[in-house]
Coordinates of C-alpha atoms in Angstrom, one line a residue:
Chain A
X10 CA -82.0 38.3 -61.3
X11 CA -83.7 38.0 -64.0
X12 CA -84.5 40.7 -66.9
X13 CA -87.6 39.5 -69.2
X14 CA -89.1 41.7 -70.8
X15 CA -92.3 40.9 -68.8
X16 CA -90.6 41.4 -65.4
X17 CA -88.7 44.2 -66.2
X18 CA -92.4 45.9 -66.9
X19 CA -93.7 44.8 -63.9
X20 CA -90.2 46.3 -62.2
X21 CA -91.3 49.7 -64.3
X22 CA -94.7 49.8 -64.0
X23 CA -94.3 49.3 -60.0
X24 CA -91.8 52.1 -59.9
X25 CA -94.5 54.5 -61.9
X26 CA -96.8 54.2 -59.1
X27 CA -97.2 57.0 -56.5
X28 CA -94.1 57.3 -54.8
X29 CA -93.9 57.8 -50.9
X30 CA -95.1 61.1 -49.8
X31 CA -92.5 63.8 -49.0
X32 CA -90.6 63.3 -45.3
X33 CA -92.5 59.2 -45.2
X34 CA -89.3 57.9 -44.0
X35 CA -88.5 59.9 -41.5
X36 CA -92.0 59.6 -40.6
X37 CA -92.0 56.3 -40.6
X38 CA -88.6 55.8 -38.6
X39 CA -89.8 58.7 -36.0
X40 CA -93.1 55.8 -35.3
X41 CA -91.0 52.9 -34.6
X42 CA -88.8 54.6 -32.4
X43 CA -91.0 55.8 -31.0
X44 CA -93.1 53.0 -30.2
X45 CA -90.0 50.7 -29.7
X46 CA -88.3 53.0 -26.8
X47 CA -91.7 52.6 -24.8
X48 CA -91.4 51.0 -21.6
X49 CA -93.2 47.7 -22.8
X50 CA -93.1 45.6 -25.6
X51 CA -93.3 47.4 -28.9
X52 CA -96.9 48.1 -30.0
X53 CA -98.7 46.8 -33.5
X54 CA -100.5 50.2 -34.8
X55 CA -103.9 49.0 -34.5
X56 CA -106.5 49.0 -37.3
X57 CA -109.9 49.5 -35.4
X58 CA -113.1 48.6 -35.9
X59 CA -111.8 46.5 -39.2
X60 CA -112.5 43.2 -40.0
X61 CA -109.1 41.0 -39.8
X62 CA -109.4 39.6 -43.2
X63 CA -109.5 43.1 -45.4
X64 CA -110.9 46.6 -44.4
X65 CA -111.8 48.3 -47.3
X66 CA -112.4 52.0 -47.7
X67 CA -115.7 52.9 -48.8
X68 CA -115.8 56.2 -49.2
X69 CA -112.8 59.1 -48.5
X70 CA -114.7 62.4 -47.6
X71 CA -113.4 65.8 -47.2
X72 CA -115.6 67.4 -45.0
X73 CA -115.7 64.7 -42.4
X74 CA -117.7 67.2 -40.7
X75 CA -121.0 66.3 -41.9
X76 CA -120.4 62.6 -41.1
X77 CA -119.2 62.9 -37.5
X78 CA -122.7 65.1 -37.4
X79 CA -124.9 62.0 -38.4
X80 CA -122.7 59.8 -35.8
X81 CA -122.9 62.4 -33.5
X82 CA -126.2 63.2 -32.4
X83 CA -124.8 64.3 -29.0
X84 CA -125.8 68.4 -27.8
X85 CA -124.1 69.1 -24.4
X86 CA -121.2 71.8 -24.9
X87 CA -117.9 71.2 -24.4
X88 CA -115.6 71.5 -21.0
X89 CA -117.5 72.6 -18.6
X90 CA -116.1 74.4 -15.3
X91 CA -114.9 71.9 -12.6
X92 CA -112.7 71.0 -9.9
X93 CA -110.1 68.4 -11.1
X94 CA -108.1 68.7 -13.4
X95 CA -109.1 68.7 -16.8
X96 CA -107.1 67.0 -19.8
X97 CA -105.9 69.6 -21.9
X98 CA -107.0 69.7 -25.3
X99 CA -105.7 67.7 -28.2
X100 CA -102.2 69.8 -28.7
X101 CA -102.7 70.2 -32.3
X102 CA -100.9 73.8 -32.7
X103 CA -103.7 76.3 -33.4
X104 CA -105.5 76.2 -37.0
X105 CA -105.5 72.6 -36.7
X106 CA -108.3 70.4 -38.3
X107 CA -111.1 71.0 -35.6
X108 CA -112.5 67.5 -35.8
X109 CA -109.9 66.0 -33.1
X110 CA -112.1 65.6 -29.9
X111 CA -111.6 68.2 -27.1
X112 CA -111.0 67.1 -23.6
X113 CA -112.8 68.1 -20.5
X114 CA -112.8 67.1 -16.9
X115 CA -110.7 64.1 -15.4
X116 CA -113.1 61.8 -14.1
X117 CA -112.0 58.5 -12.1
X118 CA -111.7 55.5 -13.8
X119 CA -114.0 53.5 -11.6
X120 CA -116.5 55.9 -11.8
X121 CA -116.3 55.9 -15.1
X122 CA -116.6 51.8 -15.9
X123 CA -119.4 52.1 -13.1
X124 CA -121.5 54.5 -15.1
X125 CA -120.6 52.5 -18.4
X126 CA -122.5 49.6 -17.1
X127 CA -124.7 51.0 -15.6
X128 CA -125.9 52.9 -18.5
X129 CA -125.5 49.0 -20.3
X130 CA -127.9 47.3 -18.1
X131 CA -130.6 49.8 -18.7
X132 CA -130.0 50.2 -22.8
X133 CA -131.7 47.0 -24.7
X134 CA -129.4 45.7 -27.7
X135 CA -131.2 46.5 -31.0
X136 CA -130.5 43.1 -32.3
X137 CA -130.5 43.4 -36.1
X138 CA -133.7 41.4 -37.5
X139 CA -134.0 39.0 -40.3
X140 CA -132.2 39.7 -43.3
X141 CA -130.5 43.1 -42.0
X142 CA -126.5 43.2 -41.4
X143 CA -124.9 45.0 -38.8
X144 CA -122.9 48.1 -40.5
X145 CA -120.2 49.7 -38.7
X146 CA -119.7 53.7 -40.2
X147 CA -116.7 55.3 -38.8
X148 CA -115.0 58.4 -39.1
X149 CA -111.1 58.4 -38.9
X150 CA -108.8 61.2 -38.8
X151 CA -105.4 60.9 -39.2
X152 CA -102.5 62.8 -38.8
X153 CA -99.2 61.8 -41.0
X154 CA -96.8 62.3 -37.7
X155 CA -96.5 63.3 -33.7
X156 CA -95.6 66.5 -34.2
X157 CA -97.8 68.4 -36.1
X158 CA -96.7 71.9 -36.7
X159 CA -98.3 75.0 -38.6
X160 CA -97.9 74.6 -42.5
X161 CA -97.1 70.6 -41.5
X162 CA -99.4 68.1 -44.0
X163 CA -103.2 68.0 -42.8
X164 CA -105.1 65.8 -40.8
X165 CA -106.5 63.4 -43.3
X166 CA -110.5 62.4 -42.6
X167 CA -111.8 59.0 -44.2
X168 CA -115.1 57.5 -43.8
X169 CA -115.4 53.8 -43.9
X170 CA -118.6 51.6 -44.2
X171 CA -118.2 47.9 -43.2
X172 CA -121.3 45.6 -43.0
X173 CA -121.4 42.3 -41.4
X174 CA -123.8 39.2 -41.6
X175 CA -124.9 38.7 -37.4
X176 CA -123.9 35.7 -37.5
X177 CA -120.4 35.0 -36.9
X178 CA -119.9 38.7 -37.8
X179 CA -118.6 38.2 -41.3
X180 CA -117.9 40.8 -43.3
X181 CA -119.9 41.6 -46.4
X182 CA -117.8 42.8 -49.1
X183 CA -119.3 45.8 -50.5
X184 CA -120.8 44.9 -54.0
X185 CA -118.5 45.7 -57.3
X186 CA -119.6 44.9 -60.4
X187 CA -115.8 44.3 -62.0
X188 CA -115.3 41.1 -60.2
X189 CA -111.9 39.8 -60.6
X190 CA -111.3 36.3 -61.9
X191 CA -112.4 34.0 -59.2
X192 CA -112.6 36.5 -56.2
X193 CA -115.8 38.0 -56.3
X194 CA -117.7 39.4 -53.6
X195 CA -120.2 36.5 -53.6
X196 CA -117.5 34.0 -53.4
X197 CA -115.2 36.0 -50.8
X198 CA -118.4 35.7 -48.4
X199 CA -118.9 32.2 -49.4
X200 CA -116.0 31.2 -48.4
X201 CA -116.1 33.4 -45.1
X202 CA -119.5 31.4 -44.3
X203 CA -117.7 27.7 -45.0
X204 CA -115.2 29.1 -42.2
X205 CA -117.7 29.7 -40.0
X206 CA -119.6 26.5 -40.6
X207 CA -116.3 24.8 -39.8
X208 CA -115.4 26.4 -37.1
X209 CA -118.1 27.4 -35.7
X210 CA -119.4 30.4 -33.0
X211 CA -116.4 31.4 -30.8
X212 CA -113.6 34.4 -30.7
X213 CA -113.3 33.9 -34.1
X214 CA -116.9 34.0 -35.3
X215 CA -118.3 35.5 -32.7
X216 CA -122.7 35.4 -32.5
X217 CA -125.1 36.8 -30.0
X218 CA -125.9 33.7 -28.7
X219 CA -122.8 32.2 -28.0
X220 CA -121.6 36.0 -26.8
X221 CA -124.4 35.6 -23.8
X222 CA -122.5 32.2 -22.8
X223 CA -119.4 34.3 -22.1
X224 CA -118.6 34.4 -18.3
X225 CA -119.4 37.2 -16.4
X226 CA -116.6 36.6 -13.9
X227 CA -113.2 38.3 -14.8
X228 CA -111.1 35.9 -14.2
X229 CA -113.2 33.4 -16.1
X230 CA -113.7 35.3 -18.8
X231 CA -110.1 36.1 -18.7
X232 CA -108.9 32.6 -19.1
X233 CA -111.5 32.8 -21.8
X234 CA -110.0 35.2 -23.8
X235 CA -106.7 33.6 -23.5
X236 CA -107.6 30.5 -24.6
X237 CA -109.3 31.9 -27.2
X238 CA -107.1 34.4 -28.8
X239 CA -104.0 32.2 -28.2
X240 CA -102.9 34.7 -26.1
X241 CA -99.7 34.2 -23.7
X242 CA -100.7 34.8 -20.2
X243 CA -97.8 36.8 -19.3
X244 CA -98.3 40.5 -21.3
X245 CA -97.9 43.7 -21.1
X246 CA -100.9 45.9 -19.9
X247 CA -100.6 48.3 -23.4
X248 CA -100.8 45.1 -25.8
X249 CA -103.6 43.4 -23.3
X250 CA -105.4 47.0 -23.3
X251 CA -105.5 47.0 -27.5
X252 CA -106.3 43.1 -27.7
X253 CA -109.6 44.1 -25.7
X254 CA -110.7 47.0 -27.1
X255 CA -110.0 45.3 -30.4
X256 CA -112.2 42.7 -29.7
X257 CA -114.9 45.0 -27.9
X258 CA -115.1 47.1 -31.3
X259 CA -115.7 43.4 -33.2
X260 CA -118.6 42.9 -30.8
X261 CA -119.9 45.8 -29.2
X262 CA -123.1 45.6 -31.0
X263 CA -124.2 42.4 -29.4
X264 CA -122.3 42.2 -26.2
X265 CA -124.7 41.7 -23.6
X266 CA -124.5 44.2 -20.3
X267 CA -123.0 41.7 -18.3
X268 CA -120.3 40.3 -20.1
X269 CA -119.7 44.0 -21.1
X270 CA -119.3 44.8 -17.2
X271 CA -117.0 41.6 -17.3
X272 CA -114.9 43.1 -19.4
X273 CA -114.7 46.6 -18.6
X274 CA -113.3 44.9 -14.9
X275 CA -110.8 43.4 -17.2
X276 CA -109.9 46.8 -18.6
X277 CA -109.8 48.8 -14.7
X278 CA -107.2 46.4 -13.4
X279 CA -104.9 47.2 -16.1
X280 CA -101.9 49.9 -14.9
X281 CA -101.4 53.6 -16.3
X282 CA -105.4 54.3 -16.8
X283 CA -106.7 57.7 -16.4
X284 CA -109.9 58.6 -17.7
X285 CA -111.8 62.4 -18.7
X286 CA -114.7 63.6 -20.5
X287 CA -114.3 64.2 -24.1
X288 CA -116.4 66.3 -26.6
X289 CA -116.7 65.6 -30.2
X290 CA -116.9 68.9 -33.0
X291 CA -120.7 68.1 -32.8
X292 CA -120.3 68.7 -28.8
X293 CA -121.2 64.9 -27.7
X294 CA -120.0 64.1 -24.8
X295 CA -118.0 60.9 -24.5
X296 CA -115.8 59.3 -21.9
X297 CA -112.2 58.6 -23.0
X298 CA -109.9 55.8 -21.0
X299 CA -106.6 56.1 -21.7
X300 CA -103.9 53.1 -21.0
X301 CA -100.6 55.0 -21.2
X302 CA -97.5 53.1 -21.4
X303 CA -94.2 55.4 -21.9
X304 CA -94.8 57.8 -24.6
X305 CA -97.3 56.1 -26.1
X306 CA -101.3 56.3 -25.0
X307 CA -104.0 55.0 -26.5
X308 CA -107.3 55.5 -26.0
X309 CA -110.9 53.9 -26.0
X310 CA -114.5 56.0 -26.3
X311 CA -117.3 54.7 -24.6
X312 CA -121.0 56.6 -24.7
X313 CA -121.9 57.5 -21.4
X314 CA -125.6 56.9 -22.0
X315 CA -125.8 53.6 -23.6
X316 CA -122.3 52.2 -22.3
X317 CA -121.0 51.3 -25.6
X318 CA -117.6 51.7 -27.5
X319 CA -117.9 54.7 -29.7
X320 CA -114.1 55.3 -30.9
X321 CA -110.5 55.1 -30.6
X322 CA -107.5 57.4 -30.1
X323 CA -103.7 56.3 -30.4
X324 CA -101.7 59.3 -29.7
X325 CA -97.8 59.4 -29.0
X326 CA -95.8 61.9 -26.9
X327 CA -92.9 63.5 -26.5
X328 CA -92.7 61.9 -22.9
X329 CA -93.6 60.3 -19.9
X330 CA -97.4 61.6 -19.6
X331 CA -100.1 61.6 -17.1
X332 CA -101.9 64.5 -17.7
X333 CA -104.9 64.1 -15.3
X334 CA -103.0 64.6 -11.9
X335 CA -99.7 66.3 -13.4
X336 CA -102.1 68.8 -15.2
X337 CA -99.3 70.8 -17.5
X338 CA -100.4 73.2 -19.8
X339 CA -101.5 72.5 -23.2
X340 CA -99.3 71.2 -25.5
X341 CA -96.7 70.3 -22.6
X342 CA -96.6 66.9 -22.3
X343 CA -99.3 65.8 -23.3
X344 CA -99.4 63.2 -26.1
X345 CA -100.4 64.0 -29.7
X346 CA -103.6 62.4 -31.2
X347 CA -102.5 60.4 -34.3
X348 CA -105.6 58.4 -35.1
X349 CA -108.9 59.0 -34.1
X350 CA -111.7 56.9 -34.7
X351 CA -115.5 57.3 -34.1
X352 CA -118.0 54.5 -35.2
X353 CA -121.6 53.7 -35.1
X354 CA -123.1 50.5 -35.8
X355 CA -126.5 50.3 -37.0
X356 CA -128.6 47.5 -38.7
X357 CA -129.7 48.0 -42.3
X358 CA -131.7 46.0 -44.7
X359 CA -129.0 43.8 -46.4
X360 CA -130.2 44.7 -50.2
X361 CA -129.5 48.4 -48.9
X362 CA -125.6 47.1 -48.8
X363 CA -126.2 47.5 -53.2
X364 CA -127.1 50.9 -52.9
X365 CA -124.7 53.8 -53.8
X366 CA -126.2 55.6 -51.3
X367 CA -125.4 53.5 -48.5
X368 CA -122.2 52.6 -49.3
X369 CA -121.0 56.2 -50.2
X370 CA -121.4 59.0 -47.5
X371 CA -120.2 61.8 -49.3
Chain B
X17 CA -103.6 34.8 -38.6
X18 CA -106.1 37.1 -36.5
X19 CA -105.3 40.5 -35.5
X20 CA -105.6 39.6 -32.3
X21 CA -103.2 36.3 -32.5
X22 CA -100.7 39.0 -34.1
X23 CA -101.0 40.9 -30.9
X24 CA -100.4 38.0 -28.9
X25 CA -96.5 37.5 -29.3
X26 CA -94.6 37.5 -26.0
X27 CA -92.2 40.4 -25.1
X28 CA -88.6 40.1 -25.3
X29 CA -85.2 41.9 -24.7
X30 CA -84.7 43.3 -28.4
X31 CA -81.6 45.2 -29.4
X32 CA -82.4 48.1 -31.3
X33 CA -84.4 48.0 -34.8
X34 CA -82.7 51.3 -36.0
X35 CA -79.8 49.5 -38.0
X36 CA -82.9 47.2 -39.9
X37 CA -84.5 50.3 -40.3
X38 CA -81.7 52.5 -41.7
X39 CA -81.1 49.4 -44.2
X40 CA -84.2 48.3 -45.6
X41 CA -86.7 50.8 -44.8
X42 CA -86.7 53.2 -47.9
X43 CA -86.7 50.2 -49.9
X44 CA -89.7 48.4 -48.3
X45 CA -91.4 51.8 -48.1
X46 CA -91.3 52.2 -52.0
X47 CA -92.5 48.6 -52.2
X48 CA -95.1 49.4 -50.0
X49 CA -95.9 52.2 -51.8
X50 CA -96.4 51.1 -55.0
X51 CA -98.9 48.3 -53.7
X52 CA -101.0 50.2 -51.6
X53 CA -100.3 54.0 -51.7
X54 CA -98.3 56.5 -50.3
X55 CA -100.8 56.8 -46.9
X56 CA -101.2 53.1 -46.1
X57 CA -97.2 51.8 -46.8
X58 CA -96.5 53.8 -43.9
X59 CA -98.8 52.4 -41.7
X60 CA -97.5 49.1 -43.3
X61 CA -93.7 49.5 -42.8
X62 CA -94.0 51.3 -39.5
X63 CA -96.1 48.0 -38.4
X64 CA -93.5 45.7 -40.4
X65 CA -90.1 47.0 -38.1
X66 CA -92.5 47.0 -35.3
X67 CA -93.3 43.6 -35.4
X68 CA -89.6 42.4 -36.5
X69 CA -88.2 44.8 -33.3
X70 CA -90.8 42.3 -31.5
X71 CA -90.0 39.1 -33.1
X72 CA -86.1 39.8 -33.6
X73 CA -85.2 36.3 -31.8
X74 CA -86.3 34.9 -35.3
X75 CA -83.5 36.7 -37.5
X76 CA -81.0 33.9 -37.4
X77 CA -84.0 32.0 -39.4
X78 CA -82.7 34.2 -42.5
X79 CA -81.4 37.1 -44.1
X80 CA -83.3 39.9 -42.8
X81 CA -84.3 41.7 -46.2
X82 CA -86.5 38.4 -47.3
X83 CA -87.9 38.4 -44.0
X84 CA -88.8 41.8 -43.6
X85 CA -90.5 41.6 -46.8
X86 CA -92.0 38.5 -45.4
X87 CA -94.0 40.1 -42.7
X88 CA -95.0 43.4 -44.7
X89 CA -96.4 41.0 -47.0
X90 CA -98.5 39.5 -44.6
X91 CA -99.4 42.9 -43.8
X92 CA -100.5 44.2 -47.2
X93 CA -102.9 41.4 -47.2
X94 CA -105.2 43.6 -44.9
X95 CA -104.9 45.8 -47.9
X96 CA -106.0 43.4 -50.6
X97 CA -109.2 45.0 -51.5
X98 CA -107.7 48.2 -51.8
X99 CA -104.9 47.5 -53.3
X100 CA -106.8 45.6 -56.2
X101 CA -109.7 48.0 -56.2
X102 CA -106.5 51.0 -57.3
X103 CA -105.4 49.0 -59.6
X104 CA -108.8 48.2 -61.1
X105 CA -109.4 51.5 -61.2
X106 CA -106.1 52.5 -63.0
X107 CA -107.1 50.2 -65.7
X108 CA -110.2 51.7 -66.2
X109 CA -109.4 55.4 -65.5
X110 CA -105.9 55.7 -66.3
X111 CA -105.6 57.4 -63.3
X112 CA -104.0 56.5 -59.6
X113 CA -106.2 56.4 -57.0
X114 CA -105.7 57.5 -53.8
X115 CA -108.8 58.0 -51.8
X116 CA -106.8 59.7 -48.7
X117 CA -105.4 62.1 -50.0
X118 CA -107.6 65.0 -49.6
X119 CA -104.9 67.8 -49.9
X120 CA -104.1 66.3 -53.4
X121 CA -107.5 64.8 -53.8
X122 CA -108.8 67.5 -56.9
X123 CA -105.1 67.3 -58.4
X124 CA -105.2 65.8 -61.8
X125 CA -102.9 63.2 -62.3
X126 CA -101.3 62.4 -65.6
X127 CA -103.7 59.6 -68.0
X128 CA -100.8 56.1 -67.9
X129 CA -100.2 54.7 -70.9
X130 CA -101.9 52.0 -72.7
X131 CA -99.2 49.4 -71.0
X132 CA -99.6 50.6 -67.7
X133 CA -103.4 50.2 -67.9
X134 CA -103.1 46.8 -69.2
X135 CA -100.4 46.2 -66.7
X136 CA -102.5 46.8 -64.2
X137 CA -105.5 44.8 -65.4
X138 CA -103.7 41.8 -65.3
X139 CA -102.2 42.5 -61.7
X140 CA -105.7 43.5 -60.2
X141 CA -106.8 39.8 -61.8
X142 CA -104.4 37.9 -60.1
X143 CA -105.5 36.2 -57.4
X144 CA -103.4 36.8 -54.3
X145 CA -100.4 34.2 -54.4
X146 CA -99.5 35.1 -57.7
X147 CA -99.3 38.7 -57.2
X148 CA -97.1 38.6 -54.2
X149 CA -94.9 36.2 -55.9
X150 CA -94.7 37.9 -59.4
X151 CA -93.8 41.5 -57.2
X152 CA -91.6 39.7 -55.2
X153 CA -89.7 38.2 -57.6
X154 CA -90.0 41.1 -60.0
X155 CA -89.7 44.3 -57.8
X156 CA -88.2 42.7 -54.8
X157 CA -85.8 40.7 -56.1
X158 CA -86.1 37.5 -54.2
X159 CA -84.9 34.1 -55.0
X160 CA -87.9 31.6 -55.2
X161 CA -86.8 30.1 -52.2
X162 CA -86.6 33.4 -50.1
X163 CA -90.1 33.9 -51.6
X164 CA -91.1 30.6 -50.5
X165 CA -89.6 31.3 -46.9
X166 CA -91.0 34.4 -47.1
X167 CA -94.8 33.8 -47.7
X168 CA -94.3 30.4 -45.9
X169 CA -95.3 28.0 -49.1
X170 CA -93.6 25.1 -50.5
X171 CA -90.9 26.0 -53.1
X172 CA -93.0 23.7 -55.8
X173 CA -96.1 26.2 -55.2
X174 CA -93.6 29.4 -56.0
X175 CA -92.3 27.9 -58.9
X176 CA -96.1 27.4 -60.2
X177 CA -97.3 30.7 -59.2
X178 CA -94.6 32.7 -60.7
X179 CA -95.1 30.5 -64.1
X180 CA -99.3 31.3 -63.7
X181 CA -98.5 35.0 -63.2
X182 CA -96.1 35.0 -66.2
X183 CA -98.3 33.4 -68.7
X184 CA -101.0 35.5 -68.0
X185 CA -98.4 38.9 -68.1
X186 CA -96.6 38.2 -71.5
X187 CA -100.3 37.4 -72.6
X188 CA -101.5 41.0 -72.0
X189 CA -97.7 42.4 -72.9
X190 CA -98.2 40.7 -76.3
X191 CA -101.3 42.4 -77.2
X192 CA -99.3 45.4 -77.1
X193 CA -96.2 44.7 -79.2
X194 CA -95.1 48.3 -78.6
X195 CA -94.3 47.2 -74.9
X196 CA -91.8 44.9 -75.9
X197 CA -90.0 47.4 -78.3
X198 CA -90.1 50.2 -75.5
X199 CA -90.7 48.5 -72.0
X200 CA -90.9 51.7 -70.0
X201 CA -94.4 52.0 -71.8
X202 CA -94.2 55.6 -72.2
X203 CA -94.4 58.5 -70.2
X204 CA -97.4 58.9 -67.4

């Protein structure tokens, strides 16, 4: 290989850069065993809520506390009394970060897709109005590994802010004033725009109106999804599970009732699904389905009163889990939250997108 | 390719990914590493020996190394913004970014050198192609047509990518003389 001068400063310059945090590796190696000795096929970590094309961090925040407040608007209390079962709390060893939800009762999965939409049919879509973009502001927590032990490396809390044009939902990149040569912000949605006026409204690009024209039968809709995503249509229930709730997050804000009872009967015929109440730091009570496949789970968080998605788990576990009729103890088998995720979208004015303000919870 | 055509590969029998792991995965993790931070490369190289454990069948396209970088490269391009936004800002600042790291997030980190800034102006400029070809022929080590395999372009377009990204890096190393007489640009 060659040694210029110029590439030998790239090579130097590269190597001057952070280095990998202490124990990555193993880390890293621990994941993909993990995931690769499940059962099914080998999972692709999801990035939620994040458009395909880049997901850019908006703003990193320590106390995530005050941010999952202004998502969480929720009162009721935590883990009530009952008589199932109840998932046991996230095993984080004690003096964890607090901000990992906290599991109450088991509730059925049917009951709980019932109540979703439900809840759906009765809750109008606040379609964004002229010249507003939909915004997505999540909270994510993340924990560097599976087994998280006293003195191990603390949860790490991000918020991120992602706006999107309505319209095909693309992303609006947030504004910077150092443009680089030839990839501003302005031209980066340009060009998102010319591949929606190419392709069109569809699974790519989806839009309200063409979201409405979904089918409301399963199987339809199904074939649908297939189709559209390119997917094969023999797959594993895990991946099937993550390539719904993946498009769910895309398009929960302008998913009519029906097509999002359509797919929540998708999601109930898939295998290893349990379902329980869960409680964010602010006490708002969500419902959290859980596909488990091997010693991997991951989880989707729907508001009971609206019947929208409001978050994502992944977890991973030392084994074989299914903690809502097995009911072990906490920390025994149960699966370790590694991600968590809770959004909210809401519309704002687009010029609002320019505004430190908006683009920088702090 | 979509997220969601990415989860759409079929399952297969797979042998295990420990032996790619054990052989490339300290190497693509300090890759990673230096293009996107220490928090996202693992998120990156865990979902790079995930997806190869998935798509092993393909190996006997090519040497494995090439190809692993291949799909982590694909990867990183989720990370674009980021990755030229850190850069940006090490140009500007001096300093290395990394917005997740709250535990370190108050901990001063040493001012780079003149070079380095200036290094990393001209890599945060570059549009996408160019970058991954200059790193992977500079950092990685790839032939241009295990870079061409690797990011699936024709060889031609490698060849004239790696040329763009040149002229444009001995431009900035020549405004700084210094560089040349001491490449490691001085200490951080």
């Amino acid at each position: 290989m060659t040694d210029d001068p110029d590439l030998r400063s790239v090579r130097e310059f590269h190597q001057r850069r952070p280095g990998a945090a202490p124990g990555a590796l193993d880390r890293v190696r621990r994941r993909v065993q993990t995931a690769t000795a499940a059962p099914h096929a080998p999972r692709l970590l999801p990035r939620w809520a994040a458009p395909a094309a880049a997901a850019a961090v908006v703003a990193a925040v320590v106390g995530g506390v005050a941010l999952l407040g202004a998502v969480d608007r929720g009162t009721p209390q935590p883990g009530g009394p009952t008589g199932v079962p109840a998932r046991s709390a996230n095993t984080a060893p004690e003096g964890a970060d607090p901000l990992w939800l906290k599991y109450g009762a088991a509730v059925p999965v049917p009951t709980v897709f019932a109540q979703l939409d439900q809840a759906a049919a009765g809750a109008a879509l606040a379609a964004p109005r002229p010249g507003e973009l939909l915004c997505s502001h999540a909270t994510v927590l993340t924990r560097p590994g599976p087994s998280p032990a006293p003195g191990s490396a603390p949860a790490t809390a991000q918020a991120q802010v992602h706006c999107f044009e309505p319209e095909g939902l693309l992303e609006v990149p947030a504004p910077d004033p150092a443009e680089v040569k030839g990839q501003s912000a302005a031209e980066r949605l340009a060009a998102a725009r010319d591949g929606f006026a190419a392709a069109g409204p569809g699974w790519g690009y989806p839009t309200a109106a063409w979201l409405a024209t979904l089918p409301t039968d399963p199987d339809l809709l199904l074939a649908g999804f297939r189709a559209g995503t390119r997917s094969p249509a023999e797959i594993d229930d895990l991946t099937r599970w993550q390539q719904y709730g993946r498009f769910l997050a895309r398009v929960d804000p302008l998913l009519p009732a029906a097509q999002r009872a359509a797919f929540h009967r998708l999601l109930g015929r898939l295998d290893g699904l349990t379902a329980a109440e869960a409680f964010t730091v602010s006490g708002k009570r969500l419902y959290a389905v859980r596909l488990t496949s091997g010693t991997i789970a991951d989880e989707l968080l729907f508001e009971p009163n609206t019947g929208r998605l409001a978050g994502h788990v992944e977890l991973t576990g030392p084994a074989p889990v299914n903690s809502l009729t097995a009911s072990p103890g906490p920390g025994v088998g149960e699966p370790v939250p590694v991600r968590q995720e809770l959004w909210k979208y809401v519309s704002q004015p687009a010029a609002t997108w320019a505004v430190p303000s908006a683009t920088a919870r702090r | 390719m979509s997220m969601l055509h990415l989860m759409a590969e079929p399952r297969r029998s797979l042998p295990d990914v420990a032996d790619l792991f054990d052989s490339h995965g300290a190497e693509l993790l300090r890759y990673c590493t230096g293009r996107v931070g220490p928090t996202v490369a693992e998120d990156v190289v865990a979902d790079t020996f995930l997806i190869a454990h998935q798509r092993r069948h393909r190996l006997a396209d090519g040497p494995a190394r090439a190809w692993l970088y291949g799909i982590a490269s694909n990867l990183l391009r989720r990370h674009r913004r980021s990755e030229t936004r850190a850069l940006r800002a090490l140009a500007r600042t001096g300093r290395d970014l990394d917005l997740t790291d709250i535990a370190d997030g108050a901990a001063a980190r040493a001012d780079a050198s003149a070079l380095t800034r200036r290094l990393a102006a001209v890599l945060a400029a570059l549009p996408a192609r160019q970058r991954d070809v200059l790193l992977l022929y500079a950092v990685a080590e790839l032939g241009y047509e295990e870079i061409a395999r690797t990011l699936d372009i024709p060889l031609g377009s490698v060849q004239s990518a790696l040329h763009r990204a040149r002229v444009k890096l001995r431009a900035a190393l020549a405004a700084d003389p210094a560089a040349h007489a001491s490449p490691d640009g001085g200490s951080r």
